[in-house]
Short mmCIF file of C-alpha atoms in Angstrom, two decimals:
data_model
loop_
_atom_site.label_atom_id
_atom_site.label_comp_id
_atom_site.label_asym_id
_atom_site.label_seq_id
_atom_site.Cartn_x
_atom_site.Cartn_y
_atom_site.Cartn_z
CA MET A 2 -38.94 -60.26 -30.45
CA GLU A 3 -40.54 -63.58 -31.17
CA GLU A 4 -40.46 -64.43 -27.47
CA VAL A 5 -43.33 -61.87 -27.14
CA ASP A 6 -45.69 -64.44 -28.47
CA GLN A 7 -45.35 -66.39 -25.18
CA TYR A 8 -46.13 -63.23 -23.23
CA GLN A 9 -49.14 -62.80 -25.53
CA GLN A 10 -50.53 -66.13 -24.34
CA GLU A 11 -49.90 -65.54 -20.64
CA GLY A 12 -50.97 -61.86 -20.66
CA GLY A 13 -54.07 -62.83 -22.57
CA SER A 14 -54.90 -65.61 -20.17
CA GLN A 15 -54.64 -63.16 -17.26
CA ALA A 16 -56.96 -60.75 -18.90
CA LEU A 17 -59.49 -63.53 -19.57
CA ASN A 18 -59.21 -64.79 -16.02
CA ARG A 19 -59.84 -61.32 -14.74
CA GLY A 20 -62.98 -61.17 -16.88
CA ILE A 21 -64.30 -64.22 -15.02
CA ALA A 22 -63.05 -63.15 -11.59
CA ALA A 23 -64.94 -59.82 -12.02
CA VAL A 24 -68.13 -61.79 -12.04
CA LYS A 25 -68.70 -61.91 -8.22
CA GLU A 26 -71.46 -64.55 -8.30
CA ASP A 27 -69.85 -67.95 -8.46
CA ALA A 28 -66.54 -66.50 -9.58
CA VAL A 29 -64.56 -69.54 -8.36
CA GLU A 30 -66.92 -72.00 -10.14
CA MET A 31 -66.79 -70.01 -13.27
CA LEU A 32 -62.95 -69.79 -13.16
CA ALA A 33 -62.74 -73.58 -12.64
CA SER A 34 -65.18 -74.31 -15.57
CA TYR A 35 -63.38 -71.94 -17.94
CA GLY A 36 -59.96 -73.41 -16.78
CA LEU A 37 -60.99 -76.95 -17.53
CA ALA A 38 -62.41 -76.04 -21.02
CA TYR A 39 -59.47 -73.84 -21.94
CA SER A 40 -56.88 -76.48 -20.94
CA LEU A 41 -58.74 -79.17 -22.99
CA MET A 42 -58.89 -76.79 -25.94
CA LYS A 43 -55.24 -76.10 -25.67
CA PHE A 44 -54.67 -79.82 -26.14
CA PHE A 45 -56.16 -79.58 -29.61
CA THR A 46 -54.57 -76.27 -30.63
CA GLY A 47 -51.15 -77.09 -29.19
CA PRO A 48 -50.00 -79.44 -31.97
CA MET A 49 -51.18 -76.92 -34.56
CA SER A 50 -48.89 -74.20 -33.17
CA ASP A 51 -45.87 -76.30 -34.05
CA PHE A 52 -46.75 -75.89 -37.70
CA LYS A 53 -44.97 -72.59 -37.24
CA ASN A 54 -41.76 -74.57 -37.37
CA VAL A 55 -42.84 -76.24 -40.67
CA GLY A 56 -43.26 -72.77 -42.12
CA LEU A 57 -39.90 -71.81 -40.66
CA VAL A 58 -38.00 -74.80 -42.10
CA PHE A 59 -39.96 -75.97 -45.19
CA VAL A 60 -41.88 -73.14 -46.88
CA ASN A 61 -39.78 -71.66 -49.66
CA SER A 62 -42.42 -71.05 -52.28
CA LYS A 63 -46.13 -70.27 -52.79
CA ARG A 64 -46.75 -73.89 -53.53
CA ASP A 65 -45.17 -75.00 -50.19
CA ARG A 66 -47.30 -72.40 -48.37
CA THR A 67 -50.48 -73.69 -49.99
CA LYS A 68 -49.71 -77.30 -48.88
CA ALA A 69 -48.97 -76.02 -45.21
CA VAL A 70 -52.30 -74.03 -45.15
CA LEU A 71 -54.17 -77.02 -46.45
CA CYS A 72 -52.81 -79.24 -43.67
CA MET A 73 -53.94 -76.67 -41.09
CA VAL A 74 -57.48 -76.34 -42.62
CA VAL A 75 -57.96 -80.14 -42.26
CA ALA A 76 -56.52 -80.15 -38.69
CA GLY A 77 -58.79 -77.24 -37.66
CA ALA A 78 -61.89 -79.11 -39.05
CA ILE A 79 -60.95 -82.29 -37.13
CA ALA A 80 -60.51 -80.30 -33.87
CA ALA A 81 -63.90 -78.62 -34.36
CA VAL A 82 -65.55 -82.05 -34.74
CA PHE A 83 -63.90 -83.23 -31.42
CA HIS A 84 -65.11 -80.05 -29.65
CA THR A 85 -68.59 -80.70 -30.79
CA LEU A 86 -68.49 -84.38 -29.76
CA ILE A 87 -67.25 -83.55 -26.26
CA ALA A 88 -69.82 -80.92 -25.87
CA TYR A 89 -72.84 -83.01 -26.77
CA SER A 90 -71.86 -86.72 -26.38
CA ASP A 91 -71.62 -89.01 -23.40
CA LEU A 92 -67.84 -88.96 -24.04
CA GLY A 93 -67.70 -85.31 -22.93
CA TYR A 94 -69.74 -86.08 -19.86
CA TYR A 95 -67.42 -88.85 -18.94
CA ILE A 96 -64.21 -86.87 -19.59
CA ILE A 97 -65.31 -83.79 -17.75
CA ASN A 98 -67.82 -84.83 -15.09
CA LYS A 99 -66.69 -88.32 -14.21
CA LEU A 100 -62.95 -88.30 -14.67
CA HIS A 101 -62.55 -84.82 -13.10
CA HIS A 102 -65.14 -85.59 -10.29
CA VAL A 103 -66.72 -82.08 -10.67
CA ASP A 104 -70.39 -81.46 -9.93
CA GLU A 105 -73.12 -81.11 -12.54
CA SER A 106 -72.99 -77.34 -12.47
CA VAL A 107 -69.23 -77.05 -13.17
CA GLY A 108 -69.43 -79.91 -15.70
CA SER A 109 -72.24 -78.30 -17.80
CA LYS A 110 -70.51 -74.94 -17.88
CA THR A 111 -67.22 -76.59 -18.96
CA ARG A 112 -68.97 -78.51 -21.81
CA ARG A 113 -70.71 -75.31 -22.97
CA ALA A 114 -67.49 -73.30 -22.90
CA PHE A 115 -65.76 -76.12 -24.88
CA LEU A 116 -68.43 -75.85 -27.55
CA TYR A 117 -68.05 -72.07 -27.83
CA LEU A 118 -64.33 -72.64 -28.42
CA ALA A 119 -64.82 -75.05 -31.31
CA ALA A 120 -63.73 -72.57 -34.08
CA PHE A 121 -60.64 -71.26 -32.23
CA PRO A 122 -58.23 -74.04 -33.33
CA PHE A 123 -58.74 -73.13 -37.03
CA MET A 124 -58.01 -69.41 -36.43
CA ASP A 125 -55.00 -70.23 -34.24
CA ALA A 126 -53.58 -72.69 -36.93
CA MET A 127 -53.78 -70.07 -39.61
CA ALA A 128 -51.93 -67.58 -37.52
CA TRP A 129 -49.17 -69.99 -36.53
CA THR A 130 -48.47 -71.09 -40.08
CA HIS A 131 -47.89 -67.54 -41.28
CA ALA A 132 -45.93 -66.65 -38.13
CA GLY A 133 -43.41 -69.37 -39.16
CA ILE A 134 -43.05 -68.01 -42.71
CA LEU A 135 -42.55 -64.53 -41.34
CA LEU A 136 -39.94 -65.72 -38.91
CA LYS A 137 -38.01 -67.46 -41.79
CA HIS A 138 -37.71 -64.07 -43.48
CA LYS A 139 -36.60 -62.35 -40.26
CA TYR A 140 -39.97 -60.47 -39.66
CA SER A 141 -39.87 -61.42 -35.96
CA PHE A 142 -40.81 -57.76 -35.04
CA LEU A 143 -44.06 -58.09 -36.97
CA VAL A 144 -44.77 -61.46 -35.23
CA GLY A 145 -44.27 -59.79 -31.94
CA CYS A 146 -46.50 -56.87 -32.79
CA ALA A 147 -49.18 -59.34 -33.77
CA SER A 148 -48.95 -60.97 -30.44
CA ILE A 149 -49.03 -57.74 -28.53
CA SER A 150 -52.08 -56.66 -30.57
CA ASP A 151 -53.74 -59.96 -29.54
CA VAL A 152 -53.27 -59.11 -25.85
CA ILE A 153 -54.52 -55.54 -26.22
CA ALA A 154 -57.63 -56.73 -28.12
CA GLN A 155 -58.34 -59.30 -25.36
CA VAL A 156 -57.88 -56.69 -22.61
CA VAL A 157 -60.10 -54.15 -24.49
CA PHE A 158 -62.87 -56.48 -25.24
CA VAL A 159 -62.90 -57.92 -21.62
CA ALA A 160 -63.38 -54.26 -20.38
CA ILE A 161 -66.10 -53.63 -22.96
CA LEU A 162 -67.99 -56.95 -22.32
CA LEU A 163 -67.94 -56.53 -18.58
CA HIS A 164 -70.25 -53.56 -19.09
CA SER A 165 -72.60 -55.47 -21.26
CA HIS A 166 -75.57 -57.79 -20.55
CA LEU A 167 -73.33 -60.78 -20.91
CA GLU A 168 -72.23 -60.59 -17.26
CA CYS A 169 -75.76 -61.49 -16.22
CA ARG A 170 -76.92 -63.71 -19.08
CA GLU A 171 -73.77 -65.80 -20.04
CA PRO A 172 -70.57 -64.75 -18.16
CA LEU A 173 -68.61 -67.51 -19.86
CA LEU A 174 -68.87 -65.65 -23.21
CA ILE A 175 -66.90 -62.70 -21.82
CA PRO A 176 -63.44 -64.39 -21.89
CA ILE A 177 -64.30 -66.66 -24.94
CA LEU A 178 -65.45 -63.72 -27.24
CA SER A 179 -62.46 -61.76 -26.06
CA LEU A 180 -60.17 -64.73 -26.95
CA TYR A 181 -61.75 -64.86 -30.43
CA MET A 182 -61.28 -61.18 -31.09
CA GLY A 183 -57.66 -61.42 -30.02
CA ALA A 184 -57.05 -64.39 -32.32
CA LEU A 185 -58.77 -62.57 -35.15
CA VAL A 186 -56.58 -59.51 -34.74
CA ARG A 187 -53.39 -61.69 -34.57
CA CYS A 188 -54.35 -63.82 -37.56
CA THR A 189 -55.25 -60.77 -39.67
CA THR A 190 -52.06 -59.00 -38.87
CA LEU A 191 -49.95 -62.00 -39.72
CA CYS A 192 -51.76 -62.80 -42.99
CA LEU A 193 -51.54 -59.10 -44.11
CA GLY A 194 -47.78 -59.11 -43.15
CA TYR A 195 -47.22 -62.18 -45.31
CA TYR A 196 -48.96 -60.79 -48.35
CA ARG A 197 -47.27 -57.38 -48.04
CA ASN A 198 -43.67 -58.48 -47.41
CA ILE A 199 -43.21 -62.06 -48.58
CA HIS A 200 -45.80 -63.29 -51.11
CA ASP A 201 -44.48 -61.37 -54.13
CA ILE A 202 -40.83 -62.16 -53.52
CA ILE A 203 -41.00 -65.94 -53.15
CA PRO A 204 -41.07 -68.16 -56.28
CA ASP A 205 -44.22 -70.11 -57.27
CA ARG A 206 -42.29 -73.35 -56.87
CA SER A 207 -39.07 -74.19 -55.21
CA GLY A 208 -36.12 -74.82 -57.60
CA PRO A 209 -33.33 -77.28 -57.18
CA GLU A 210 -31.18 -74.88 -55.27
CA LEU A 211 -33.86 -74.77 -52.63
CA GLY A 212 -34.16 -78.56 -52.53
CA GLY A 213 -37.34 -78.70 -54.64
CA ASP A 214 -40.96 -78.45 -53.47
CA ALA A 215 -41.57 -79.76 -49.95
CA THR A 216 -44.03 -82.64 -49.94
CA ILE A 217 -46.93 -82.92 -47.46
CA ARG A 218 -45.39 -86.19 -46.36
CA LYS A 219 -42.07 -84.45 -45.45
CA MET A 220 -43.92 -81.63 -43.67
CA LEU A 221 -45.95 -84.20 -41.58
CA SER A 222 -42.79 -86.37 -40.90
CA PHE A 223 -41.04 -83.31 -39.49
CA TRP A 224 -44.12 -81.98 -37.74
CA TRP A 225 -45.52 -85.06 -35.92
CA PRO A 226 -42.74 -85.44 -33.26
CA LEU A 227 -42.94 -81.81 -32.40
CA ALA A 228 -46.70 -82.02 -32.38
CA LEU A 229 -46.61 -85.08 -30.06
CA ILE A 230 -44.34 -83.25 -27.62
CA LEU A 231 -46.56 -80.16 -27.63
CA ALA A 232 -49.75 -82.37 -27.33
CA THR A 233 -48.28 -84.07 -24.22
CA GLN A 234 -47.44 -80.63 -22.84
CA ARG A 235 -50.96 -79.40 -23.42
CA ILE A 236 -52.61 -82.62 -22.06
CA SER A 237 -50.34 -82.40 -19.04
CA ARG A 238 -52.58 -79.58 -17.63
CA PRO A 239 -55.85 -81.45 -17.95
CA ILE A 240 -54.18 -84.51 -16.51
CA VAL A 241 -52.99 -82.46 -13.52
CA ASN A 242 -56.54 -81.00 -13.09
CA LEU A 243 -57.97 -84.47 -13.28
CA PHE A 244 -55.60 -85.95 -10.60
CA VAL A 245 -55.73 -82.90 -8.30
CA SER A 246 -59.59 -82.88 -8.44
CA ARG A 247 -59.89 -86.70 -7.85
CA ASP A 248 -57.31 -86.56 -5.04
CA LEU A 249 -59.61 -84.16 -3.18
CA GLY A 250 -62.67 -86.20 -3.92
CA GLY A 251 -64.50 -83.70 -6.18
CA SER A 252 -65.30 -81.56 -3.04
CA SER A 253 -65.36 -77.75 -2.79
CA ALA A 254 -61.65 -78.03 -1.97
CA ALA A 255 -61.14 -79.71 -5.40
CA THR A 256 -62.94 -76.89 -7.16
CA GLU A 257 -60.82 -74.38 -5.31
CA ALA A 258 -57.61 -76.20 -6.18
CA VAL A 259 -58.51 -76.29 -9.94
CA ALA A 260 -59.31 -72.52 -9.64
CA ILE A 261 -55.99 -71.94 -8.05
CA LEU A 262 -54.21 -73.82 -10.83
CA THR A 263 -56.16 -71.74 -13.38
CA ALA A 264 -55.01 -68.58 -11.82
CA THR A 265 -51.37 -69.56 -11.28
CA TYR A 266 -50.68 -71.17 -14.72
CA PRO A 267 -50.55 -67.80 -16.64
CA VAL A 268 -48.70 -65.88 -13.86
CA GLY A 269 -46.20 -68.68 -13.24
CA HIS A 270 -45.61 -69.29 -16.93
CA MET A 271 -45.02 -65.64 -17.72
CA PRO A 272 -41.36 -65.32 -16.62
CA TYR A 273 -40.15 -68.53 -18.40
CA GLY A 274 -42.72 -69.42 -21.17
CA TRP A 275 -40.97 -67.39 -23.75
CA LEU A 276 -37.83 -69.54 -23.39
CA THR A 277 -39.56 -72.16 -25.52
CA GLU A 278 -39.14 -69.97 -28.52
CA ILE A 279 -35.33 -70.21 -28.34
CA ARG A 280 -35.76 -73.26 -30.46
CA ALA A 281 -36.61 -71.02 -33.50
CA VAL A 282 -33.16 -69.36 -33.34
CA TYR A 283 -31.18 -72.26 -34.74
CA PRO A 284 -33.48 -72.82 -37.90
CA ALA A 285 -33.79 -69.00 -38.52
CA PHE A 286 -30.00 -68.55 -38.71
CA ASP A 287 -29.22 -71.92 -40.26
CA LYS A 288 -26.73 -71.46 -43.23
CA ASN A 289 -28.97 -73.72 -45.35
CA ASN A 290 -31.91 -71.34 -44.88
CA PRO A 291 -32.42 -69.68 -48.34
CA SER A 292 -32.96 -66.28 -46.68
CA ASN A 293 -29.50 -66.50 -45.05
CA LYS A 294 -27.52 -67.36 -48.19
CA LEU A 295 -27.28 -63.60 -49.22
CA ALA A 296 -26.40 -62.44 -45.71
CA SER A 297 -23.08 -60.79 -45.10
CA THR A 298 -20.49 -63.24 -43.86
CA SER A 299 -19.23 -60.68 -41.33
CA ASN A 300 -22.58 -60.80 -39.50
CA THR A 301 -22.88 -64.59 -39.51
CA VAL A 302 -24.48 -65.92 -36.38
CA THR A 303 -22.59 -68.99 -35.13
CA ALA A 304 -23.49 -71.83 -32.81
CA ALA A 305 -21.29 -70.19 -30.12
CA HIS A 306 -23.35 -66.96 -30.39
CA ILE A 307 -26.56 -68.91 -30.07
CA LYS A 308 -25.30 -70.76 -26.94
CA LYS A 309 -24.28 -67.43 -25.35
CA PHE A 310 -27.68 -66.00 -26.15
CA THR A 311 -29.46 -69.02 -24.68
CA PHE A 312 -27.54 -68.76 -21.39
CA VAL A 313 -28.33 -65.01 -20.99
CA CYS A 314 -31.99 -65.78 -21.66
CA MET A 315 -32.01 -68.45 -19.00
CA ALA A 316 -30.25 -66.34 -16.44
CA LEU A 317 -32.74 -63.46 -17.06
CA SER A 318 -35.72 -65.82 -16.73
CA LEU A 319 -34.46 -67.30 -13.42
CA THR A 320 -33.87 -63.77 -12.04
CA LEU A 321 -37.39 -62.73 -12.96
CA CYS A 322 -38.92 -65.89 -11.35
CA PHE A 323 -37.12 -65.33 -8.03
CA VAL A 324 -37.88 -61.60 -7.94
CA MET A 325 -41.58 -62.14 -8.72
CA PHE A 326 -42.32 -65.18 -6.61
CA TRP A 327 -39.91 -65.07 -3.68
CA THR A 328 -40.02 -61.45 -2.84
CA PRO A 329 -42.67 -60.99 0.02
CA ASN A 330 -46.11 -59.85 -1.17
CA VAL A 331 -45.13 -59.39 -4.77
CA SER A 332 -46.89 -62.56 -6.08
CA GLU A 333 -49.93 -61.77 -4.04
CA LYS A 334 -50.07 -58.20 -5.40
CA ILE A 335 -49.69 -59.50 -9.04
CA LEU A 336 -52.74 -61.90 -8.52
CA ILE A 337 -54.86 -59.23 -6.74
CA ASP A 338 -54.13 -56.44 -9.28
CA ILE A 339 -53.98 -58.45 -12.59
CA ILE A 340 -56.30 -61.43 -11.99
CA GLY A 341 -58.59 -59.67 -9.55
CA VAL A 342 -58.88 -62.31 -6.88
CA ASP A 343 -59.10 -61.56 -3.13
CA PHE A 344 -56.14 -61.69 -0.75
CA ALA A 345 -57.12 -64.96 0.92
CA PHE A 346 -57.24 -66.62 -2.50
CA ALA A 347 -53.93 -65.05 -3.58
CA GLU A 348 -52.21 -66.44 -0.42
CA LEU A 349 -53.15 -69.92 -1.55
CA CYS A 350 -51.21 -69.42 -4.81
CA VAL A 351 -47.98 -68.42 -3.32
CA VAL A 352 -46.39 -71.94 -2.87
CA PRO A 353 -47.44 -73.14 -6.35
CA LEU A 354 -45.92 -70.00 -7.83
CA ARG A 355 -42.64 -70.50 -6.07
CA ILE A 356 -42.27 -73.98 -7.61
CA PHE A 357 -42.52 -72.31 -11.03
CA SER A 358 -39.21 -70.57 -10.17
CA PHE A 359 -37.34 -73.79 -11.04
CA PHE A 360 -38.87 -74.32 -14.58
CA PRO A 361 -36.45 -72.11 -16.58
CA VAL A 362 -33.53 -74.53 -16.45
CA PRO A 363 -35.30 -77.66 -18.00
CA VAL A 364 -37.20 -75.53 -20.44
CA THR A 365 -34.07 -73.74 -21.75
CA VAL A 366 -32.20 -77.07 -22.23
CA ARG A 367 -35.13 -78.55 -24.06
CA ALA A 368 -35.66 -75.55 -26.27
CA HIS A 369 -31.97 -75.16 -27.24
CA LEU A 370 -31.47 -78.79 -28.13
CA THR A 371 -34.79 -79.01 -29.95
CA GLY A 372 -33.85 -76.07 -32.21
CA TRP A 373 -30.54 -77.74 -33.04
CA LEU A 374 -32.38 -81.00 -33.94
CA MET A 375 -34.90 -79.04 -36.07
CA THR A 376 -32.13 -77.56 -38.13
CA LEU A 377 -30.84 -81.06 -38.87
CA LYS A 378 -34.47 -82.22 -39.53
CA LYS A 379 -33.89 -84.96 -36.97
CA THR A 380 -37.07 -84.30 -35.00
CA PHE A 381 -38.02 -88.07 -34.90
CA VAL A 382 -35.59 -88.57 -32.03
CA LEU A 383 -37.69 -86.29 -29.85
CA ALA A 384 -40.73 -88.58 -29.78
CA PRO A 385 -39.61 -90.69 -26.74
CA SER A 386 -39.26 -87.59 -24.58
CA SER A 387 -42.98 -86.95 -24.71
CA VAL A 388 -43.72 -90.46 -23.53
CA LEU A 389 -41.32 -90.07 -20.63
CA ARG A 390 -42.83 -86.72 -19.70
CA ILE A 391 -46.35 -88.27 -19.27
CA ILE A 392 -44.91 -91.28 -17.33
CA VAL A 393 -43.06 -89.09 -14.89
CA LEU A 394 -45.98 -86.72 -14.56
CA ILE A 395 -48.50 -89.44 -13.77
CA THR A 396 -46.05 -91.09 -11.38
CA SER A 397 -45.53 -87.92 -9.47
CA LEU A 398 -49.35 -87.28 -9.28
CA VAL A 399 -49.78 -90.69 -7.80
CA VAL A 400 -46.79 -90.91 -5.47
CA LEU A 401 -46.73 -87.27 -4.05
CA PRO A 402 -50.10 -87.55 -2.23
CA TYR A 403 -48.64 -90.34 -0.12
CA LEU A 404 -45.95 -87.87 0.90
CA GLY A 405 -48.53 -85.35 2.06
CA VAL A 406 -48.56 -83.13 -1.06
CA HIS A 407 -52.02 -82.21 -2.21
CA GLY A 408 -53.98 -79.53 -4.19
CA ALA A 409 -52.32 -77.05 -6.55
CA THR A 410 -48.88 -77.75 -5.02
CA LEU A 411 -49.29 -81.32 -6.13
CA GLY A 412 -50.14 -80.22 -9.69
CA VAL A 413 -47.26 -77.79 -10.17
CA GLY A 414 -44.66 -80.06 -8.50
CA SER A 415 -45.70 -82.87 -10.80
CA LEU A 416 -45.45 -80.59 -13.83
CA LEU A 417 -41.89 -79.67 -12.82
CA ALA A 418 -40.93 -83.41 -12.51
CA GLY A 419 -42.44 -84.05 -15.98
CA PHE A 420 -40.33 -81.15 -17.48
CA VAL A 421 -37.20 -82.49 -15.91
CA GLY A 422 -37.78 -85.97 -17.29
CA GLU A 423 -38.61 -84.63 -20.84
CA SER A 424 -35.53 -82.35 -20.88
CA THR A 425 -33.29 -85.32 -19.82
CA MET A 426 -34.64 -87.42 -22.67
CA VAL A 427 -34.16 -84.63 -25.17
CA ALA A 428 -30.49 -84.28 -23.98
CA ILE A 429 -29.90 -88.03 -24.53
CA ALA A 430 -31.48 -87.79 -27.96
CA ALA A 431 -29.25 -84.85 -28.88
CA CYS A 432 -26.13 -86.62 -27.73
CA TYR A 433 -27.08 -89.63 -29.91
CA VAL A 434 -27.56 -87.46 -32.94
CA TYR A 435 -24.27 -85.57 -32.27
CA ARG A 436 -22.31 -88.72 -32.02
CA LYS A 437 -23.82 -89.96 -35.33
CA GLN A 438 -23.11 -86.68 -37.00
CA LYS A 439 -19.55 -86.61 -35.76
CA LYS A 440 -18.93 -90.23 -36.93
CA LYS A 441 -20.38 -89.27 -40.32
CA MET A 442 -18.09 -86.26 -40.74
CA GLU A 443 -15.01 -88.37 -39.77
CA ASN A 444 -15.92 -90.98 -42.38
CA GLU A 445 -16.45 -88.29 -45.05
CA SER A 446 -13.05 -86.57 -44.12
CA ALA A 447 -11.29 -90.04 -44.36
CA THR A 448 -12.93 -90.65 -47.71
CA GLU A 449 -11.98 -87.26 -49.03
CA GLY A 450 -8.41 -87.81 -47.77
CA GLU A 451 -8.16 -90.98 -49.72
CA ASP A 452 -9.58 -89.40 -52.87
CA SER A 453 -7.17 -86.50 -52.50
CA ALA A 454 -4.10 -88.90 -52.10
CA MET A 455 -5.21 -90.81 -55.26
CA THR A 456 -5.63 -87.57 -57.17
CA ASP A 457 -2.14 -86.29 -56.19
CA MET A 458 -0.33 -89.41 -57.40
CA PRO A 459 0.91 -89.21 -61.06
CA PRO A 460 -0.67 -91.70 -63.52
CA THR A 461 1.06 -95.03 -64.02
CA GLU A 462 2.10 -94.29 -67.61
CA GLU A 463 3.80 -91.03 -66.47
CA VAL A 464 5.78 -92.93 -63.80
CA THR A 465 6.90 -95.48 -66.48
CA ASP A 466 8.12 -92.72 -68.76
CA ILE A 467 10.08 -91.09 -66.00
CA VAL A 468 11.83 -94.29 -65.08
CA GLU A 469 12.68 -94.97 -68.75
CA MET A 470 14.06 -91.45 -69.17
CA ARG A 471 16.32 -91.88 -66.11
CA GLU A 472 17.61 -95.24 -67.42
CA GLY A 473 18.35 -93.63 -70.86
CA ASN A 474 20.40 -90.81 -69.22
CA GLU A 475 22.44 -93.29 -67.15
#
């Protein structure tokens, strides 16, 4: 059920995009402005969402939870400061107007939208922290319900606000206020779920049997490689928007290409985005997880079960992708009915959406191996994969235009190349850790064997007595 959270993000994005597309005047320009602001905002909130895994692995007591929440409060405040700086300073003008080669109208709308989104990272961080704690105690159904409630709240408020004066006065506030209301519903649901089901049953402090209290340093050491990976994933979309826009010279075609990317991201991500959450399966069923120690041994989930589950999920995702994006007129109908674009615009989105069909394989490999490494608390080996992802992404964005690939197709194709590069590096890191673990186990087995042999041998004095007794009998 935890995979529902990915559908929440994509379903909510579609509802918000429809809120903009329903504004007939300058709909493409508004969609491009909101898309740029939303993708930049996701860069700041992305690393915070991985604190869910800190809650999943480290939070065993009320004291641990307080430390995790404190980290997220500080992170949310820092993100709000950056939002304000980008909205009002020359740095924001350079990042949005100059780097993206957008005109003054799109740039000003983007910076204004980015300012409106300043408080969102804090709300999102609180929700993710408590989601991880709930997942640790097997309340995945509640996490899924919170995510579905988020989508429903966004859809309802988009419908309500479209009939208000905001459509004429400030259309950008329609998706942004709806986004806030959805986040408020999700955060409230998760916090209430924590206090109702978990707060009273966990100890004030972690005892020795739980490894003692987790320190902020341990939490941050575990979190930063995951945060770096997610930050590079989030910044990938602004980088793609930047290169696609600059490739087309900031013309009307560039604005159209960014609008196409904004519309296709949530639709293309929907059939495979939930695969990322497979990484939570390994830690949730880890035998060292305190909530698993009382579980019945007959119902133990093994590594073989997790591998089979992962393969089935990947096969299901691939099937969904090819049915949705390769069946004639299906993808166009999705865009027209859900996003609310016209048929001519929907036709321009077909090729980018078909490229999304190949994303499930690298995403599944990365998620499965990352979950295993999280269980071992060996997340530091994942850091190089984020660097390689950016290198491959930028290289593709630079090289592909010389091969005649432009616009949204250039953006999505480069994203696929980045995913493949990242997954390859994660696989190499996992192999490295596996070999070290295997060597360590072999050494421990050899040491135990030697200790056992020494224990089985009779003491020297006993051997001497036996020899003397035999000599006496003779």
